[in-house]
Amino acid sequence: MSSQPYSIKGFDHCELYVGNAKQTAHYYQSTMGFRPIAYRGLETGSRDRVSYVLNQDHINLVITSPLEKNTDIGVHIDCHGDGIKDVAFTVDDSEMAWKTSIDRGAISVLKPTLISDENGETRISAIETFGDTIHTFVERDQYEGPFLPGFQAYNFGRENETTGLVHIDHVVGNQPDGEMQPVCDYYEKIFGWHRFWTVDDKDISTEYSALRSVVMANDNEIIKIPINEPADGLKKSQIQEFIDYYGTAGVQHLALSTRDIISTVEIMHTNGVDFLPTPPSYYENLTKRVGPIDEDIETLARLGILVDVDENGYMLQIFTKPIQDRPTLFFEIIQRKGSNSFGKGNFRSLFKSIEQEQKRRGNL
Ligand code: FE2
């Protein structure tokens, strides 16, 4: 199943269900440099939910809260805390994407639906994936408005500095133990995707924590979704900690790309984003391990930015701490300089840093 009867153009947006959309939107604006571009709520005739659309270059985040009791959104927040409900794809044919998926065994969340307003029309449909997460197929070539029909242009009335984030590099889904391969099989069967990269617990276990991961990618490899599961270690895997607090499988992190990671991380750090620390010893033999790089090592060490290399080049990456009280969703900032890797060389030092945090939370 390599040739698909429809094509995926990219990640359209990710929608988060949160307890307080207004304050969450403010956080993304003031710390990560997103700009509010669209809104729906009581003022636009949306009686049951409010959503803020935040944009930075090709990245769109939709932040949604319920406006009344006993809603699906409220139930989602009660089970998972704040988290990502929808990883939406832009497609050339939403009906075909939905129909193909359903024919291959996916469960429908939304049948193909035409929605329109004065700015044009879009076709959307959606299917279930792991946990309570969904994939919406957005067909938007006939739409000129700020986001989707029903949303109005919006800003908070103040400008803010961009942090230079460009697009969604990958979206990671954590699964309970034993569920990784079935979920990968699902992406293979429903979407015709392939295994782009894999890593097992022998590669990346530390003294305590271990995981297995398979990166699933679509035909043109624009979409990459690493699927993780916990592996046995001496103590609790960080993936198991996520599952315990999220309640089910779910999105663990969004990796956002930048063309200048040093500038992006400097600004985010100044704005109050907490990043996982990297021990100074990591940088002692860095050039020996990764070869010559353009960036100043002392600057990377000061900011805690990690470097990994493969046969095509290198990449720089750093991870935030969880961005809500539950140890669930976090962000990765990544700059690729040729490398398509997922930072295998960094897992060991990264896990040690995560384990320190787990220990402070009493979860190791
Ligand atoms: Fe990642």
Coordinates of C-alpha atoms and ligand atoms in Angstrom, one line a residue:
M1 CA 0.0 0.0 0.0
S2 CA 2.5 2.6 -1.1
S3 CA 0.5 4.7 -3.4
Q4 CA -2.3 6.6 -1.8
P5 CA -5.5 7.8 -3.5
Y6 CA -5.1 11.2 -1.8
S7 CA -2.1 13.1 -0.6
I8 CA -1.1 14.7 2.7
K9 CA 0.4 18.1 2.3
G10 CA 1.6 18.5 5.9
F11 CA 0.5 19.0 9.5
D12 CA -2.5 21.4 9.4
H13 CA -2.8 22.1 13.1
C14 CA -2.8 20.5 16.5
E15 CA -5.7 21.2 18.8
L16 CA -5.3 21.2 22.5
Y17 CA -8.2 20.7 25.0
V18 CA -7.3 22.8 28.1
G19 CA -9.1 24.1 31.2
N20 CA -8.5 27.7 30.5
A21 CA -8.0 28.5 26.8
K22 CA -7.5 32.3 27.3
Q23 CA -4.6 31.8 29.7
T24 CA -3.1 29.0 27.8
A25 CA -3.2 31.1 24.6
H26 CA -1.5 33.9 26.5
Y27 CA 1.3 31.5 27.6
Y28 CA 2.0 30.3 24.0
Q29 CA 2.0 33.9 22.9
S30 CA 4.2 35.4 25.6
T31 CA 6.7 32.6 26.0
M32 CA 6.9 30.8 22.7
G33 CA 6.2 33.7 20.3
F34 CA 3.0 32.5 18.8
R35 CA 0.6 35.1 17.3
P36 CA -3.2 34.8 17.8
I37 CA -4.8 34.9 14.4
A38 CA -8.3 33.6 14.9
Y39 CA -11.0 33.0 17.5
R40 CA -14.4 31.5 18.0
G41 CA -16.4 31.9 21.2
L42 CA -19.6 33.5 22.6
E43 CA -19.0 36.6 20.5
T44 CA -18.9 34.6 17.3
G45 CA -21.9 32.5 18.1
S46 CA -20.0 29.4 19.4
R47 CA -22.1 28.6 22.6
D48 CA -20.4 25.4 23.8
R49 CA -16.7 26.0 23.2
V50 CA -14.1 28.7 22.8
S51 CA -10.9 28.4 20.7
Y52 CA -7.9 30.5 20.0
V53 CA -5.8 29.8 16.9
L54 CA -2.1 30.6 17.4
N55 CA 0.3 30.8 14.5
Q56 CA 4.0 31.0 13.9
D57 CA 5.1 30.6 10.3
H58 CA 3.7 27.1 9.2
I59 CA 2.7 26.1 12.8
N60 CA -1.0 26.4 13.9
L61 CA -2.0 25.5 17.4
V62 CA -5.7 25.6 18.3
I63 CA -6.4 26.0 22.1
T64 CA -10.0 25.0 23.1
S65 CA -12.0 25.0 26.3
P66 CA -15.6 24.1 27.0
L67 CA -18.0 26.9 27.9
E68 CA -20.5 24.6 29.6
K69 CA -20.6 21.5 31.8
N70 CA -21.0 17.8 30.6
T71 CA -19.1 18.2 27.3
D72 CA -16.8 15.8 25.5
I73 CA -14.0 18.4 25.9
G74 CA -14.7 18.6 29.7
V75 CA -14.5 14.8 29.9
H76 CA -11.3 14.8 28.0
I77 CA -9.7 17.3 30.3
D78 CA -11.0 15.4 33.4
C79 CA -9.3 12.2 32.1
H80 CA -6.1 13.6 30.6
G81 CA -5.5 17.0 32.0
D82 CA -4.6 19.6 29.3
G83 CA -3.4 17.8 26.2
I84 CA -3.5 17.3 22.4
K85 CA -6.8 16.0 21.1
D86 CA -6.3 16.4 17.4
V87 CA -3.3 16.1 15.1
A88 CA -4.8 17.4 11.9
F89 CA -3.4 16.9 8.4
T90 CA -3.9 19.2 5.3
V91 CA -5.0 16.9 2.5
D92 CA -5.9 17.4 -1.2
D93 CA -9.2 15.4 -0.8
S94 CA -10.7 15.1 2.7
E95 CA -13.5 12.8 1.6
M96 CA -11.1 10.4 -0.1
A97 CA -8.8 10.4 2.9
W98 CA -11.7 9.6 5.2
K99 CA -13.2 7.0 2.9
T100 CA -9.9 5.2 2.3
S101 CA -9.2 5.1 6.1
I102 CA -12.7 3.8 6.9
D103 CA -12.4 1.2 4.2
R104 CA -9.2 0.0 5.8
G105 CA -10.7 -0.3 9.3
A106 CA -10.4 3.2 10.9
I107 CA -13.2 4.4 13.2
S108 CA -15.0 7.6 12.1
V109 CA -15.1 10.7 14.3
L110 CA -16.6 13.0 11.7
K111 CA -18.0 12.1 8.3
P112 CA -16.9 14.3 5.4
T113 CA -18.5 17.7 6.0
L114 CA -18.6 20.9 4.0
I115 CA -18.3 24.0 6.1
S116 CA -18.4 27.5 4.7
D117 CA -18.6 31.2 5.6
E118 CA -18.1 34.4 3.7
N119 CA -14.4 33.6 3.1
G120 CA -15.1 30.3 1.2
E121 CA -15.5 26.7 2.1
T122 CA -13.5 23.8 3.5
R123 CA -14.1 20.1 3.7
I124 CA -13.2 18.3 6.9
S125 CA -13.5 14.8 8.2
A126 CA -11.9 12.9 11.1
I127 CA -10.9 9.4 12.4
E128 CA -9.7 8.0 15.7
T129 CA -6.1 7.1 16.4
F130 CA -4.3 6.0 19.6
G131 CA -6.0 6.7 22.9
D132 CA -8.6 9.5 22.7
T133 CA -6.5 11.3 20.0
I134 CA -7.9 11.9 16.5
H135 CA -6.7 12.9 13.1
T136 CA -8.7 15.5 11.2
F137 CA -8.3 15.7 7.4
V138 CA -8.6 19.4 6.3
E139 CA -9.1 20.3 2.7
R140 CA -8.7 24.1 2.5
D141 CA -7.7 25.1 -1.1
Q142 CA -11.1 26.9 -1.4
Y143 CA -10.8 28.9 1.8
E144 CA -9.3 32.4 2.3
G145 CA -10.3 33.2 5.8
P146 CA -8.0 33.5 8.9
F147 CA -8.3 29.8 9.8
L148 CA -11.5 27.7 9.2
P149 CA -15.1 28.7 8.7
G150 CA -16.6 29.8 12.0
F151 CA -13.5 31.5 13.2
Q152 CA -12.9 35.3 13.1
A153 CA -9.7 37.2 12.8
Y154 CA -8.4 38.0 16.3
N155 CA -5.5 39.3 18.3
F156 CA -5.0 40.3 21.9
G157 CA -4.3 43.8 20.9
R158 CA -0.5 43.6 21.5
E159 CA 2.4 42.6 19.4
N160 CA 5.0 40.1 20.6
E161 CA 8.3 38.9 19.4
T162 CA 8.5 35.7 17.2
T163 CA 10.9 33.1 18.5
G164 CA 11.7 31.9 14.9
L165 CA 9.8 28.6 15.0
V166 CA 9.0 27.4 11.4
H167 CA 7.1 24.1 11.2
I168 CA 6.1 20.9 13.0
D169 CA 9.0 18.5 12.5
H170 CA 7.3 15.5 14.2
V171 CA 4.6 14.6 16.7
V172 CA 5.3 11.8 19.2
G173 CA 2.6 9.4 20.5
N174 CA 3.3 7.5 23.7
Q175 CA 1.6 4.0 24.0
P176 CA 1.1 1.6 27.0
D177 CA 3.5 -1.4 27.1
G178 CA 2.9 -3.8 24.2
E179 CA 0.9 -1.3 22.2
M180 CA 3.7 0.2 20.0
Q181 CA 3.7 -2.4 17.3
P182 CA -0.1 -2.6 16.9
V183 CA -0.2 1.3 16.6
C184 CA 2.5 1.2 14.0
D185 CA 0.6 -1.6 12.1
Y186 CA -2.4 0.7 12.3
Y187 CA -0.6 3.6 10.5
E188 CA 0.8 1.1 8.0
K189 CA -2.7 -0.4 7.3
I190 CA -4.9 2.7 7.4
F191 CA -2.5 5.2 5.9
G192 CA 0.0 3.1 3.9
W193 CA 2.9 4.7 5.9
H194 CA 6.3 3.1 6.5
R195 CA 8.7 2.6 9.3
F196 CA 11.2 5.4 8.9
W197 CA 13.5 4.7 11.9
T198 CA 13.4 2.5 14.9
V199 CA 15.2 2.2 18.2
D200 CA 14.9 -0.5 20.8
D201 CA 15.7 -0.6 24.5
K202 CA 19.2 -1.9 24.0
D203 CA 20.1 1.3 22.2
I204 CA 18.6 3.7 24.7
S205 CA 18.2 2.2 28.2
T206 CA 19.8 4.0 31.1
E207 CA 20.2 2.5 34.5
Y208 CA 16.5 3.0 35.2
S209 CA 14.5 4.1 32.2
A210 CA 14.0 2.5 28.9
L211 CA 11.8 2.8 25.8
R212 CA 11.2 1.5 22.4
S213 CA 10.4 3.8 19.5
V214 CA 9.4 3.4 15.8
V215 CA 9.1 6.5 13.6
M216 CA 6.2 6.2 11.2
A217 CA 6.3 8.4 8.0
N218 CA 4.0 9.1 5.1
D219 CA 5.0 8.6 1.4
N220 CA 6.7 11.9 1.0
E221 CA 8.0 11.8 4.6
I222 CA 6.6 15.3 5.4
I223 CA 4.7 13.7 8.3
K224 CA 6.7 11.8 10.9
I225 CA 5.0 10.3 14.0
P226 CA 7.3 8.5 16.4
I227 CA 5.5 5.9 18.4
N228 CA 7.0 5.1 21.8
E229 CA 6.3 2.4 24.5
P230 CA 7.9 1.8 27.8
A231 CA 10.5 -0.9 28.2
D232 CA 11.5 -2.7 31.4
G233 CA 14.1 -0.9 33.5
L234 CA 15.1 -1.0 37.1
K235 CA 12.5 1.7 37.8
K236 CA 9.7 3.4 36.1
S237 CA 10.1 4.4 32.4
Q238 CA 9.4 8.1 31.6
I239 CA 6.8 6.7 29.1
Q240 CA 5.0 4.8 31.8
E241 CA 5.0 8.0 33.9
F242 CA 3.3 9.7 31.0
I243 CA 0.7 6.9 30.6
D244 CA 0.0 7.0 34.3
Y245 CA -0.8 10.7 34.3
Y246 CA -2.4 11.0 30.9
G247 CA -4.6 8.0 31.6
T248 CA -4.2 6.5 28.1
A249 CA -2.0 6.7 25.0
G250 CA -1.5 10.3 23.9
V251 CA 0.7 12.9 22.3
Q252 CA 3.9 13.2 24.4
H253 CA 5.7 16.0 22.5
L254 CA 5.6 18.3 19.5
A255 CA 8.9 18.9 17.9
L256 CA 9.0 22.4 16.3
S257 CA 11.8 23.4 13.9
T258 CA 13.8 26.6 13.8
R259 CA 16.5 27.9 11.5
D260 CA 18.5 29.3 14.4
I261 CA 18.1 27.3 17.6
I262 CA 20.4 29.5 19.6
S263 CA 18.3 32.6 19.0
T264 CA 15.0 30.7 19.5
V265 CA 16.2 29.1 22.8
E266 CA 17.7 32.4 24.1
I267 CA 14.3 34.2 23.5
M268 CA 12.2 31.4 25.0
H269 CA 14.5 31.1 28.0
T270 CA 14.2 34.8 28.6
N271 CA 10.5 34.5 28.3
G272 CA 10.4 31.9 31.1
V273 CA 10.2 28.6 29.3
D274 CA 11.8 25.8 31.4
F275 CA 14.1 23.5 29.5
L276 CA 15.6 20.2 30.7
P277 CA 19.2 20.9 31.9
T278 CA 22.1 19.2 30.3
P279 CA 25.2 18.3 32.4
P280 CA 28.4 20.2 31.6
S281 CA 30.2 16.9 31.0
Y282 CA 28.0 16.4 27.9
Y283 CA 30.0 19.1 26.1
E284 CA 33.5 17.9 27.0
N285 CA 33.9 15.5 24.1
L286 CA 31.2 16.9 21.9
T287 CA 33.3 17.7 18.8
K288 CA 35.1 14.4 19.1
R289 CA 31.7 12.7 18.9
V290 CA 29.9 14.8 16.3
G291 CA 32.7 16.4 14.3
P292 CA 33.1 20.0 13.5
I293 CA 29.9 22.2 13.9
D294 CA 29.2 25.8 13.1
E295 CA 27.9 26.7 16.6
D296 CA 30.0 27.9 19.5
I297 CA 30.2 25.0 22.0
E298 CA 30.2 27.3 25.1
T299 CA 26.9 28.9 23.9
L300 CA 25.3 25.4 23.4
A301 CA 26.5 24.4 26.9
R302 CA 25.1 27.6 28.5
L303 CA 21.7 26.9 26.9
G304 CA 21.8 23.1 27.3
I305 CA 21.3 22.4 23.5
L306 CA 22.1 18.8 22.4
V307 CA 23.8 17.8 19.2
D308 CA 23.6 14.5 17.2
V309 CA 25.0 13.4 13.9
D310 CA 24.3 10.8 11.2
E311 CA 25.7 10.1 7.8
N312 CA 23.8 13.1 6.2
G313 CA 24.8 15.8 8.7
Y314 CA 24.0 17.0 12.2
M315 CA 21.0 18.3 14.2
L316 CA 20.6 20.4 17.3
Q317 CA 17.8 19.8 19.8
I318 CA 16.5 20.7 23.2
F319 CA 13.4 19.7 25.3
T320 CA 11.2 21.8 27.5
K321 CA 10.0 20.5 30.8
P322 CA 6.2 19.5 30.8
I323 CA 4.2 22.7 30.1
Q324 CA 1.4 21.8 32.5
D325 CA 1.3 20.4 36.1
R326 CA 0.9 16.8 35.0
P327 CA 4.2 15.3 33.6
T328 CA 2.7 14.8 30.2
L329 CA 3.0 17.1 27.1
F330 CA 6.2 18.9 26.4
F331 CA 8.0 20.5 23.4
E332 CA 11.2 19.9 21.5
I333 CA 12.9 22.6 19.6
I334 CA 15.0 21.2 16.7
Q335 CA 17.3 22.6 14.0
R336 CA 18.3 20.1 11.3
K337 CA 21.6 20.7 9.4
G338 CA 21.3 17.7 7.1
S339 CA 20.6 15.0 9.7
N340 CA 17.2 13.2 9.6
S341 CA 18.0 11.5 12.8
F342 CA 15.9 11.5 16.0
G343 CA 18.8 12.1 18.4
K344 CA 19.7 8.5 19.4
G345 CA 23.2 9.7 20.5
N346 CA 21.4 12.1 23.0
F347 CA 19.0 9.7 24.6
R348 CA 21.3 8.6 27.3
S349 CA 22.1 12.1 28.6
L350 CA 18.5 13.2 28.0
F351 CA 17.1 10.3 30.0
K352 CA 19.4 11.0 32.9
S353 CA 18.0 14.6 32.9
I354 CA 14.4 13.3 32.7
E355 CA 15.1 10.8 35.5
Q356 CA 16.3 13.6 37.8
E357 CA 12.9 15.4 37.2
Q358 CA 11.0 12.1 37.7
K359 CA 12.8 11.7 41.0
R360 CA 11.8 15.2 42.2
R361 CA 8.2 14.3 41.4
G362 CA 8.4 11.1 43.4
N363 CA 7.8 9.0 40.3
L364 CA 11.0 7.0 39.8
Ligands
FE2_1 FE 11.3 14.3 19.3

